[in-house]
Short mmCIF file of C-alpha atoms and ligand atoms in Angstrom, two decimals:
data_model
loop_
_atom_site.label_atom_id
_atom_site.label_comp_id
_atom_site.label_asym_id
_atom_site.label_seq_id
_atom_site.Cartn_x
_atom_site.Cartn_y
_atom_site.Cartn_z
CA UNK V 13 76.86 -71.49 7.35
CA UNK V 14 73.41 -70.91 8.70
CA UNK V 15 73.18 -68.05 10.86
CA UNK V 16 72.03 -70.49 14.07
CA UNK V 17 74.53 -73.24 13.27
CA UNK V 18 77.42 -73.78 15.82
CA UNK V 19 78.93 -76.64 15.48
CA UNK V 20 80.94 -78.41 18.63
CA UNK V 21 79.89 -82.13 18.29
CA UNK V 22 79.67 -82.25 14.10
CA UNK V 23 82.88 -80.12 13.94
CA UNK V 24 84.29 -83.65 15.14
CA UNK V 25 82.48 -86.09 12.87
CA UNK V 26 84.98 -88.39 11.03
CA UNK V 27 84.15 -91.93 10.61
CA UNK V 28 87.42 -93.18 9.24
CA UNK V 29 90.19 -93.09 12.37
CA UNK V 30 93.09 -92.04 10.79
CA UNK V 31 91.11 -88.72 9.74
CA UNK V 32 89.56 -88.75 13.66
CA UNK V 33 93.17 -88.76 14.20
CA UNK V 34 94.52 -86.07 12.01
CA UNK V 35 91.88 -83.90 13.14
CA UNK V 36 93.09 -84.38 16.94
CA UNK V 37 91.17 -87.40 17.73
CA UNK V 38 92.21 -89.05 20.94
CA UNK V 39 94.50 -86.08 22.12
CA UNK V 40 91.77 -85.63 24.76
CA UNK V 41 93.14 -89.47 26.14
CA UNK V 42 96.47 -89.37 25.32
CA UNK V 43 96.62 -86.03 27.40
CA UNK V 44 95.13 -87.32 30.51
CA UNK V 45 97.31 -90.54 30.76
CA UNK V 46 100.74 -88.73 29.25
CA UNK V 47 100.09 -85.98 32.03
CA UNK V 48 98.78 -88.28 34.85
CA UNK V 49 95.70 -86.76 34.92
CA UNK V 50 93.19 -88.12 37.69
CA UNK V 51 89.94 -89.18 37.67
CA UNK V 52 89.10 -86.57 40.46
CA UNK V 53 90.45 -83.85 38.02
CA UNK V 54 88.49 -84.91 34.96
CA UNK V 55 85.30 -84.95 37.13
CA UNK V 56 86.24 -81.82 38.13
CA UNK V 57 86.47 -80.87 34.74
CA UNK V 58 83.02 -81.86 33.41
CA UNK V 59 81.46 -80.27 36.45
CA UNK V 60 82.71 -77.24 35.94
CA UNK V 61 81.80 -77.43 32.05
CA UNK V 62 77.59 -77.54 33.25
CA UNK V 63 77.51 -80.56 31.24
CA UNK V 64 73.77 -82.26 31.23
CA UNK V 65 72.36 -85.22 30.38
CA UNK V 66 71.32 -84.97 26.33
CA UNK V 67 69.23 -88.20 27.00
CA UNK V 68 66.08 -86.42 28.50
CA UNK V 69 66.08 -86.15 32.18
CA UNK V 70 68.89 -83.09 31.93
CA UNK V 71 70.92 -84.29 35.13
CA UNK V 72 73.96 -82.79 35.57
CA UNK V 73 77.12 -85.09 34.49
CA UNK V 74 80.03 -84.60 36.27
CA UNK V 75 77.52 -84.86 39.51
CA UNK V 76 76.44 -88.47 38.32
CA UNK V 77 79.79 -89.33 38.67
CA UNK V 78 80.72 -87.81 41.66
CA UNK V 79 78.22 -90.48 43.01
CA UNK V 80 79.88 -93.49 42.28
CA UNK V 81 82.23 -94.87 45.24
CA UNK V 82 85.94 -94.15 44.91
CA UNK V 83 87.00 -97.06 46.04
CA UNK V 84 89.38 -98.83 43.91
CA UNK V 85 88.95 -102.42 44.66
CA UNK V 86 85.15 -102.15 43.70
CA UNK V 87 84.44 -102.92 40.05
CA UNK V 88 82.04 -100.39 38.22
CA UNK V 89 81.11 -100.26 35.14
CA UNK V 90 80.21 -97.60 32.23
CA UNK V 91 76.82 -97.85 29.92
CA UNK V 92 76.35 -95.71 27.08
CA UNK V 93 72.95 -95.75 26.28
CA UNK V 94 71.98 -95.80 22.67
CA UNK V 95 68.74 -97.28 22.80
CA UNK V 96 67.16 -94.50 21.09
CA UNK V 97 63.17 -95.22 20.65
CA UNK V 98 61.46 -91.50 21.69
CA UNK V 99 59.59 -91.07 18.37
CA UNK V 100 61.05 -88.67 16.35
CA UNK V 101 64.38 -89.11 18.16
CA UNK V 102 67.53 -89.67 15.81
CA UNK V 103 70.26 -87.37 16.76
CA UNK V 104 72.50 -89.86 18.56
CA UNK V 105 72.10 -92.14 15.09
CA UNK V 106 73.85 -89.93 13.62
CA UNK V 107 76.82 -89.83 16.08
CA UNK V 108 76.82 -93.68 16.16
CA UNK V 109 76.70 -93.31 12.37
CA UNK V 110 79.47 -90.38 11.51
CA UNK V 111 81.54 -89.80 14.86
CA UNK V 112 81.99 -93.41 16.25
CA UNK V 113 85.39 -92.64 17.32
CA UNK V 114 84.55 -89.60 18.99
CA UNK V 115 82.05 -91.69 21.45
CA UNK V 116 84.27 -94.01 22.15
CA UNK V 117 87.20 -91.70 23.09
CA UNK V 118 84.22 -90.10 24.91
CA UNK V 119 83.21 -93.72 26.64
CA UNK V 120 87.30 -94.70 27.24
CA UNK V 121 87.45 -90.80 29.11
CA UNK V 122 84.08 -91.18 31.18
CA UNK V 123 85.32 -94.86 32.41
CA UNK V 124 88.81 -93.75 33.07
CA UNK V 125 87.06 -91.31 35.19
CA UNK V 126 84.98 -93.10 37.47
CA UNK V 127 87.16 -96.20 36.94
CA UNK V 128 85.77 -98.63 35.15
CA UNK V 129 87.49 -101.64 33.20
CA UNK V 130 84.68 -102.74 31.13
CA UNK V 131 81.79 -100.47 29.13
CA UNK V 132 79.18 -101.42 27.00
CA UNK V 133 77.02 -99.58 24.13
CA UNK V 134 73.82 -100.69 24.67
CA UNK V 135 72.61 -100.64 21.11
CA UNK V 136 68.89 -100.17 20.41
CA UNK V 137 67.29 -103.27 18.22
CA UNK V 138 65.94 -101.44 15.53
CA UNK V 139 69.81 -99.93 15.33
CA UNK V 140 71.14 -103.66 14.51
CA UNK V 141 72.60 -102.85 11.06
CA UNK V 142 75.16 -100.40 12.98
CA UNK V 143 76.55 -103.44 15.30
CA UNK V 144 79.32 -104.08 12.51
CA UNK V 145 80.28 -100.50 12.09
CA UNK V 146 80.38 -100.12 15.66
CA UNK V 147 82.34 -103.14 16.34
CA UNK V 148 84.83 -102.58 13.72
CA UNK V 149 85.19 -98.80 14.72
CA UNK V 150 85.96 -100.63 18.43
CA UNK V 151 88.55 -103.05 16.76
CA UNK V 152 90.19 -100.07 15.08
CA UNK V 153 90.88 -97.92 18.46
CA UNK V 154 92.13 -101.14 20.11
CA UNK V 155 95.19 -101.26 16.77
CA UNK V 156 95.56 -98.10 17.51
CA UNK V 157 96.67 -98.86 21.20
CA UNK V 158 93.78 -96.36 22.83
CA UNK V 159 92.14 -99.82 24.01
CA UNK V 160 93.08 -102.53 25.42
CA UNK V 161 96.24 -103.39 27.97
CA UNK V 162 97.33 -100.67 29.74
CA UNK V 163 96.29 -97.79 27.24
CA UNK V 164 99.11 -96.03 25.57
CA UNK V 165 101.70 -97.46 28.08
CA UNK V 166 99.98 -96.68 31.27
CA UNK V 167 98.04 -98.64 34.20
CA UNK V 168 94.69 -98.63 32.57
CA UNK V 169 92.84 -100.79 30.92
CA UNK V 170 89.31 -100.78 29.07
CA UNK V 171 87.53 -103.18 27.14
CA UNK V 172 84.48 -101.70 25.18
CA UNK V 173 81.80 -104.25 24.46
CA UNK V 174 78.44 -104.18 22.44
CA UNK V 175 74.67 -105.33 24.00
CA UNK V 176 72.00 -105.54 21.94
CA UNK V 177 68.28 -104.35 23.05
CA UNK V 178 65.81 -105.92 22.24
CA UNK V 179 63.22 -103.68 20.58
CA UNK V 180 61.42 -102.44 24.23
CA UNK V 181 60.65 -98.51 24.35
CA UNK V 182 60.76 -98.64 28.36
CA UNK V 183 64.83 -100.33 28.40
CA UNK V 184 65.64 -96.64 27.66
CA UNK V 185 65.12 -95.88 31.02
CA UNK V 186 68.39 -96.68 32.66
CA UNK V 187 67.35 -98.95 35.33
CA UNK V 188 65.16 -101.03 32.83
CA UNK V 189 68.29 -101.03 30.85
CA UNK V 190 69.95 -102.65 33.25
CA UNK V 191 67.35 -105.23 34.36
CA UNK V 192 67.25 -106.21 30.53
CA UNK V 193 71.54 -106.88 30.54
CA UNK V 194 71.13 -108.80 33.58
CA UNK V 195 68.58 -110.79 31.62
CA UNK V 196 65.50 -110.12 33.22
CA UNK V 197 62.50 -108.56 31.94
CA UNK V 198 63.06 -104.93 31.18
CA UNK V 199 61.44 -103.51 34.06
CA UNK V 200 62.21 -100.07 35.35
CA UNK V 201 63.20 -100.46 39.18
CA UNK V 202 62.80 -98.95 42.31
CA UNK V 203 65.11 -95.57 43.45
CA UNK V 204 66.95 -95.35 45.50
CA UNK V 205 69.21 -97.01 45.00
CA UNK V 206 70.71 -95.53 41.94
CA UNK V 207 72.69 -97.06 39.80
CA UNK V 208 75.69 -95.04 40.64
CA UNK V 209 75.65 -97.16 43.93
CA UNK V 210 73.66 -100.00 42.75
CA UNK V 211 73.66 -100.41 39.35
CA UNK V 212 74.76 -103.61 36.81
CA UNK V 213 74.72 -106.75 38.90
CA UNK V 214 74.58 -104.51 42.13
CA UNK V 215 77.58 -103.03 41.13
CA UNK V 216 78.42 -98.88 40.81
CA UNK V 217 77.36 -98.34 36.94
CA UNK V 218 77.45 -95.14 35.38
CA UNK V 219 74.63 -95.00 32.38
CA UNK V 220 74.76 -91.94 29.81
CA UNK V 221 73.64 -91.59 26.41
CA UNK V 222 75.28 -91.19 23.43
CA UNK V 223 75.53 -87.02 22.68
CA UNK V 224 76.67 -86.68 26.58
CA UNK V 225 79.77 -89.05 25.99
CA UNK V 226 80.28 -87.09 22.51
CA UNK V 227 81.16 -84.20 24.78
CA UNK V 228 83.95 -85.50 26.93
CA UNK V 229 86.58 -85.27 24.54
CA UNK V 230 85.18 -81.53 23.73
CA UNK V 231 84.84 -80.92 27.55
CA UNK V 232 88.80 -82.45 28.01
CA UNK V 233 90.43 -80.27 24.93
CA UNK V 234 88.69 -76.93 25.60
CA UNK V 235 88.73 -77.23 29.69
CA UNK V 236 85.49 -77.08 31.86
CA UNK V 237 85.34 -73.27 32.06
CA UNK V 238 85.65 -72.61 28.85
CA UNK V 239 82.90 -75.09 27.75
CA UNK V 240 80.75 -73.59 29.87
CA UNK V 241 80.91 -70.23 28.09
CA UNK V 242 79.06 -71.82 25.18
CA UNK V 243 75.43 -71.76 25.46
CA UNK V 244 73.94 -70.25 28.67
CA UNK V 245 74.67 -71.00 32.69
CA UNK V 246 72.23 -73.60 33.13
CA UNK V 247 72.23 -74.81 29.97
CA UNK V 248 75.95 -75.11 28.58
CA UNK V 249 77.15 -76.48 25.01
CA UNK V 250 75.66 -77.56 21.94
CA UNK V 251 72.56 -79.30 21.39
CA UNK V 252 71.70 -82.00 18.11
CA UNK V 253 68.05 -81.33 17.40
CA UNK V 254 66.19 -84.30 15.43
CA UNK V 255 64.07 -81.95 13.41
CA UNK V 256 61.17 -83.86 11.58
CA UNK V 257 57.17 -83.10 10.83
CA UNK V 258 56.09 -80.79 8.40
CA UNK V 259 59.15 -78.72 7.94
CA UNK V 260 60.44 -78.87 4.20
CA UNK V 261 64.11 -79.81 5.26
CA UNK V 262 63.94 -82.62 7.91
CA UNK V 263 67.49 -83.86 9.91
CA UNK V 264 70.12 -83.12 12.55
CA UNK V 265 71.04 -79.74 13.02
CA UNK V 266 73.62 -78.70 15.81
CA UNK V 267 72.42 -75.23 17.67
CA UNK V 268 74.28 -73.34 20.95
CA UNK V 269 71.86 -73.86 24.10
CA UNK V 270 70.03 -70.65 24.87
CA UNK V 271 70.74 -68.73 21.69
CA UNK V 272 68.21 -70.07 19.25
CA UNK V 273 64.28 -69.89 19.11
CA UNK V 274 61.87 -72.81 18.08
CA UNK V 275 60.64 -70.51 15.30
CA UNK V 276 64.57 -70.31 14.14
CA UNK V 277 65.24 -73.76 14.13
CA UNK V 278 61.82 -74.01 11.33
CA UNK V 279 62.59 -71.45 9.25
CA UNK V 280 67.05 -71.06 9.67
CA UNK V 281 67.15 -74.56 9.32
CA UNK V 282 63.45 -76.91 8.37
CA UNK V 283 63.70 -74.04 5.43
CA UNK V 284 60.20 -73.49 6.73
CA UNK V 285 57.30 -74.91 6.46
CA UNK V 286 56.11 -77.42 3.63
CA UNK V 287 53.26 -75.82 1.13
CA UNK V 288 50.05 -75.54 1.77
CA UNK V 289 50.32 -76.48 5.49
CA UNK V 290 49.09 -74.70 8.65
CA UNK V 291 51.70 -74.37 11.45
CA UNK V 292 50.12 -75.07 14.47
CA UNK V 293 53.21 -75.86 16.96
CA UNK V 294 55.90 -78.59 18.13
CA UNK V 295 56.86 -81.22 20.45
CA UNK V 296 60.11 -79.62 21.36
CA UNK V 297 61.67 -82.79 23.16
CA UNK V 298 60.17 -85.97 21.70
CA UNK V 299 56.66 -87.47 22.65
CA UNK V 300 56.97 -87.06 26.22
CA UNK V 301 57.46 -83.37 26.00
CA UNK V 302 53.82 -81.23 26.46
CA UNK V 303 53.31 -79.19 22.83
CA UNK V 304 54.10 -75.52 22.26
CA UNK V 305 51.40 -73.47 20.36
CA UNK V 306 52.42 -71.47 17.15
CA UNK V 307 52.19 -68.52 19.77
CA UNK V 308 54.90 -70.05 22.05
CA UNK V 309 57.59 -70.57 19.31
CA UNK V 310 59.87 -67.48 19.79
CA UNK V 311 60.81 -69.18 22.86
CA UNK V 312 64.54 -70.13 23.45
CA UNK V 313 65.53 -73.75 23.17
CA UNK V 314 67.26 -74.69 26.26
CA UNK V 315 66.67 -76.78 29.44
CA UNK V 316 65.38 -73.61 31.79
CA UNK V 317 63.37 -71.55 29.07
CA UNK V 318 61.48 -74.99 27.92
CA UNK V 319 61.22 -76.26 31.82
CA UNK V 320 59.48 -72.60 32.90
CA UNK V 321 57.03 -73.42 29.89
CA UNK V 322 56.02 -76.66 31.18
CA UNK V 323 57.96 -78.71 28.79
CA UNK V 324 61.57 -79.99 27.99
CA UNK V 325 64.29 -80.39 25.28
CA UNK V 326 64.03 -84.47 26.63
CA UNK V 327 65.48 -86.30 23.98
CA UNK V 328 66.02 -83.30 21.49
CA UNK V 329 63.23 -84.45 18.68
CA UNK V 330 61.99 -81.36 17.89
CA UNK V 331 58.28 -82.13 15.98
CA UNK V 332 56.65 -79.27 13.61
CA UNK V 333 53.39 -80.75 12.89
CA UNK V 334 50.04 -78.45 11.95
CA UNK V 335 47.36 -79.24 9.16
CA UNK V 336 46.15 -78.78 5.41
CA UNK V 337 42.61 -76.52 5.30
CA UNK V 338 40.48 -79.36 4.49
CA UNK V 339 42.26 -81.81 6.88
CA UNK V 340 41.77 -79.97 10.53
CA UNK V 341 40.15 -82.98 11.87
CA UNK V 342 43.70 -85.37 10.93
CA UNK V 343 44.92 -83.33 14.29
CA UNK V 344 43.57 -85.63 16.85
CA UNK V 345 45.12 -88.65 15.12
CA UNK V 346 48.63 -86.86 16.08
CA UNK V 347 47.88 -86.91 19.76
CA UNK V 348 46.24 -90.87 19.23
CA UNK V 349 49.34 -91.99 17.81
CA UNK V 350 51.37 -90.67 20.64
CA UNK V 351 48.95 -91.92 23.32
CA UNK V 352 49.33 -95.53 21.20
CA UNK V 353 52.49 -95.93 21.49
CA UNK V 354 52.57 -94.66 25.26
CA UNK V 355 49.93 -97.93 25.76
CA UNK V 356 51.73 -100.45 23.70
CA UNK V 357 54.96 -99.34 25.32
CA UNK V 358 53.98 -99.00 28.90
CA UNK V 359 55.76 -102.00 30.43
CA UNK V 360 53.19 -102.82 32.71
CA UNK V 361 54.58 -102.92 35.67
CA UNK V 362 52.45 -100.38 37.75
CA UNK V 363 48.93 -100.87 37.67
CA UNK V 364 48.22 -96.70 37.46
CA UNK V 365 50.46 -96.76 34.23
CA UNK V 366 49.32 -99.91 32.59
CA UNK V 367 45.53 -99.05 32.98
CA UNK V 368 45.87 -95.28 32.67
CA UNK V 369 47.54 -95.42 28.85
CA UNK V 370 44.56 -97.65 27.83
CA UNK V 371 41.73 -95.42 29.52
CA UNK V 372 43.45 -92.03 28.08
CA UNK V 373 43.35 -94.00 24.67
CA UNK V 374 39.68 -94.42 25.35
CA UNK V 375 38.89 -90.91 25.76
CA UNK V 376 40.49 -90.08 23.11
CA UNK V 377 38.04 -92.13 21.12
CA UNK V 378 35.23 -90.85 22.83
CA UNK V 379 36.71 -87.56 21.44
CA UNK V 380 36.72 -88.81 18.15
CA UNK V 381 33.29 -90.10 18.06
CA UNK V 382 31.78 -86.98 19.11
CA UNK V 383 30.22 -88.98 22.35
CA UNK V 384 32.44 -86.33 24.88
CA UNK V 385 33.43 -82.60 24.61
CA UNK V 386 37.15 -81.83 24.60
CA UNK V 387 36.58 -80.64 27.35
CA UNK V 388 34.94 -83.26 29.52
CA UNK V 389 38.14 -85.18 28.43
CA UNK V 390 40.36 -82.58 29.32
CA UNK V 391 39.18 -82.77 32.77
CA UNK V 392 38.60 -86.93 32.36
CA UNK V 393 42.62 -87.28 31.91
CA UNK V 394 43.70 -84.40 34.25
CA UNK V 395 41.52 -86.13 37.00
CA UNK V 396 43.54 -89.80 35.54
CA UNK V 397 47.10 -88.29 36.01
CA UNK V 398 46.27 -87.41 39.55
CA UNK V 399 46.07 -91.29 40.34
CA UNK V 400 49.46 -91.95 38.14
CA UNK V 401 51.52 -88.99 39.09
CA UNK V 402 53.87 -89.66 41.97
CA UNK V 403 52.54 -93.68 42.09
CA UNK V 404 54.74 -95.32 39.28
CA UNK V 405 58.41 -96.81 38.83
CA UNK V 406 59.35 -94.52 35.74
CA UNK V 407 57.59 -91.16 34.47
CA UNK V 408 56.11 -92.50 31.16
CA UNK V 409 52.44 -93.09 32.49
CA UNK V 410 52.29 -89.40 33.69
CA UNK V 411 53.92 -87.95 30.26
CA UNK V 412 50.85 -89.90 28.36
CA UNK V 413 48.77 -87.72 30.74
CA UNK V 414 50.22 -84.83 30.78
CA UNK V 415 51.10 -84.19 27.00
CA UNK V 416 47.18 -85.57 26.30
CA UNK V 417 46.08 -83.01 28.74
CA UNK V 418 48.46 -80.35 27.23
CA UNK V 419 47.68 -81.18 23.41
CA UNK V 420 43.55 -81.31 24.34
CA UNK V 421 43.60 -78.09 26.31
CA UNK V 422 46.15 -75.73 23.56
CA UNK V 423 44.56 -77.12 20.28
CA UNK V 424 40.71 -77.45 21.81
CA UNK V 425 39.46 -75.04 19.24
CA UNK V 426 40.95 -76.98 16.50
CA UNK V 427 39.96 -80.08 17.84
CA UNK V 428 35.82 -79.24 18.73
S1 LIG E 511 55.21 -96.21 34.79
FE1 LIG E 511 54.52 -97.57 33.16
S2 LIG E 511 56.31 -97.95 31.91
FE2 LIG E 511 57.03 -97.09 33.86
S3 LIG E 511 57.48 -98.87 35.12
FE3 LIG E 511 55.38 -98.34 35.55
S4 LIG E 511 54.14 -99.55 34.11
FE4 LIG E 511 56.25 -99.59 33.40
#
């Protein structure tokens, strides 16, 4: 084993049931209904166990679902969102992929706990050749009796179902999400409300991605407390990391929150970087997340030390990109790719966002074509996100600003 690698989440990867079983699969369910376990209690549970969103935003779990109304008589429902399009993002492939039955125990536990009857996967397009795994890995916990008609004898009942996506970047936002499932256009809406009280055809929904739901089980078997001894206070548990770029060993790697440093996660685990390549730094969270310089990297990946940077784990893609001697000028064609998809992606709903994407891609040619100074366009796009910032449904219009700002301003002597 790697001297960073802890493994929580991958230390439960089986994708045949009967060896999720032998290996303690659903004892995490079959506890909570054998020992009349409430809802109230499991809650409890995953507040006490720090748990955070591993989708990007961070929010606290056990709080999310605090929110939604007790109330019996009021249907809810559960989303797990696996509509995975940050690029460079594949970590929650890869529980879809080798721990279905782990998420679904995960997504049977979560809607147990804030009572709903019916969940859904919300399955990314571009993920389409995993709907029959998925939906025979579904089929396979219902034969088993942890779906279905009153679960393993008792008064609940869950039906998991599958909804497909339709290939939009901006129906990862969870609101957009559920615009899209109640067939409208995916547009992000308006909070408050929150989905928690208003959510799925106006009704309390509950949306979390994949790695959080991946946890439950974890969070049920170990106990809350002790959970939250792995990794740090704010920033409890394991984390997958999507490691790509210019590393030599690309792919998921598992690491404990607050114990291991960007530069650890190149060399322990990317094996370094490949030949003849000049590290210059990483996206430590997916596009959306402002760079880190080469100077930056000894810095500890969790939520608080990456937040106090100006950045974020976000959707744990963690991006090692740099340049070959004679290439240097193949850098600003990193931060045009990024501010590309940003404009094709923007959903166009607020005017700030929809315009602002396009005129940050302009500067950025500008750049290119030596007509404006890094500089001037550092200050053109700062200037830009002062008219998005605070003015749009959903955040992506200011993360085009602020990682173009970011990526200008750390890399400007490269870039000149
Ligand atoms: S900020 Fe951009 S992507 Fe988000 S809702 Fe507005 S237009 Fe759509």
């Amino acid at each position: 084993m790697k001297k960073s690698e802890f493994l929580l989440i991958k230390k439960k990867y089986s994708d045949n049931i009967d060896d999720y079983i032998e290996k303690g699969g659903f004892s995490s369910l079959r506890k909570i209904l054998s020992d009349h376990i409430s809802p109230e209690e499991i809650i409890e549970e995953v507040k006490k166990s720090g748990l955070r969103g591993r989708g990007g935003a961070g929010f606290y779990t056990g709080l999310k679902w605090s929110f939604v109304p007790r109330d019996r008589s009021i249907k809810k429902f559960l989303i797990c969102n696996a509509d995975e399009g940050e690029p460079g993002t594949f970590k929650d492939r890869d529980i879809l992929l080798y721990a279905p039955y782990l998420l679904i125990e995960g997504m049977i536990i979560a809607s147990y706990a804030i009572g709903a009857e019916v969940s859904y996967i919300y399955l990314r397009k571009e993920y389409k050749w995993l709907l029959n795994r998925l939906e025979k890995a579904i089929g396979e916990v219902q034969e088993k009796g942890f779906l279905g008609e009153k679960i393993l004898k008792s008064d609940f009942s869950h039906r998991i179902k599958i909804f497909m996506g339709a290939g939009a970047y901006i129906c990862g936002e969870e609101t957009a999400l559920l615009e899209s499932m109640e067939g409208k256009k995916g547009f992000p809406r308006l909070k408050p409300p929150y989905p928690a009280t208003f959510g799925l055809f106006g009704y309390p929904t509950v949306v979390n991605n994949v790695e959080t739901l991946a946890n439950i089980p974890i969070i049920v078997e170990m106990g809350g407390e002790n959970y939250a001894k792995i990794g740090i206070p704010k920033s409890t548990g394991t984390r997958l990391i999507a490691l790509s770029g210019i590393v030599k060993k690309k792919g998921v790697y598992e690491v404990e929150h607050g114990k291991v440093t960007l530069k650890e996660i190149i060399n322990d685990f990317g094996n370094g970087v490949k030949e003849g390549y000049h590290l210059l730094g990483v996206i430590p969270g997916g596009v959306s997340a402002p760079p880190l310089t080469y100077d930056e990297l000894d810095i500890s990946y969790d939520f608080e030390s990456l937040a106090e940077k100006g950045t974020m784990t976000g959707s744990g893609a963690v991006i090692v990109f740099g340049y070959k001697e004679d290439k240097k000028g193949e850098l600003l064609k990193i931060l045009e790719s990024i501010v590309h998809f940003f404009k094709d992606e923007s959903c166009g709903k607020c005017t700030p966002c929809r315009e602002g994407t396009w005129a940050i891609y302009g500067i950025l040619e500008k750049i290119k074509n030596k007509e404006i100074l890094v500089r001037d366009g550092v200050e053109m796009i700062s200037s830009l996100n002062s008219k998005i910032k605070g003015l749009c449904a959903c955040p992506l219009g200011e993360s085009c600003a602020l990682v173009s700002e970011a990526f200008l301003k750390k890399f400007e002597d490269i870039l000149k």
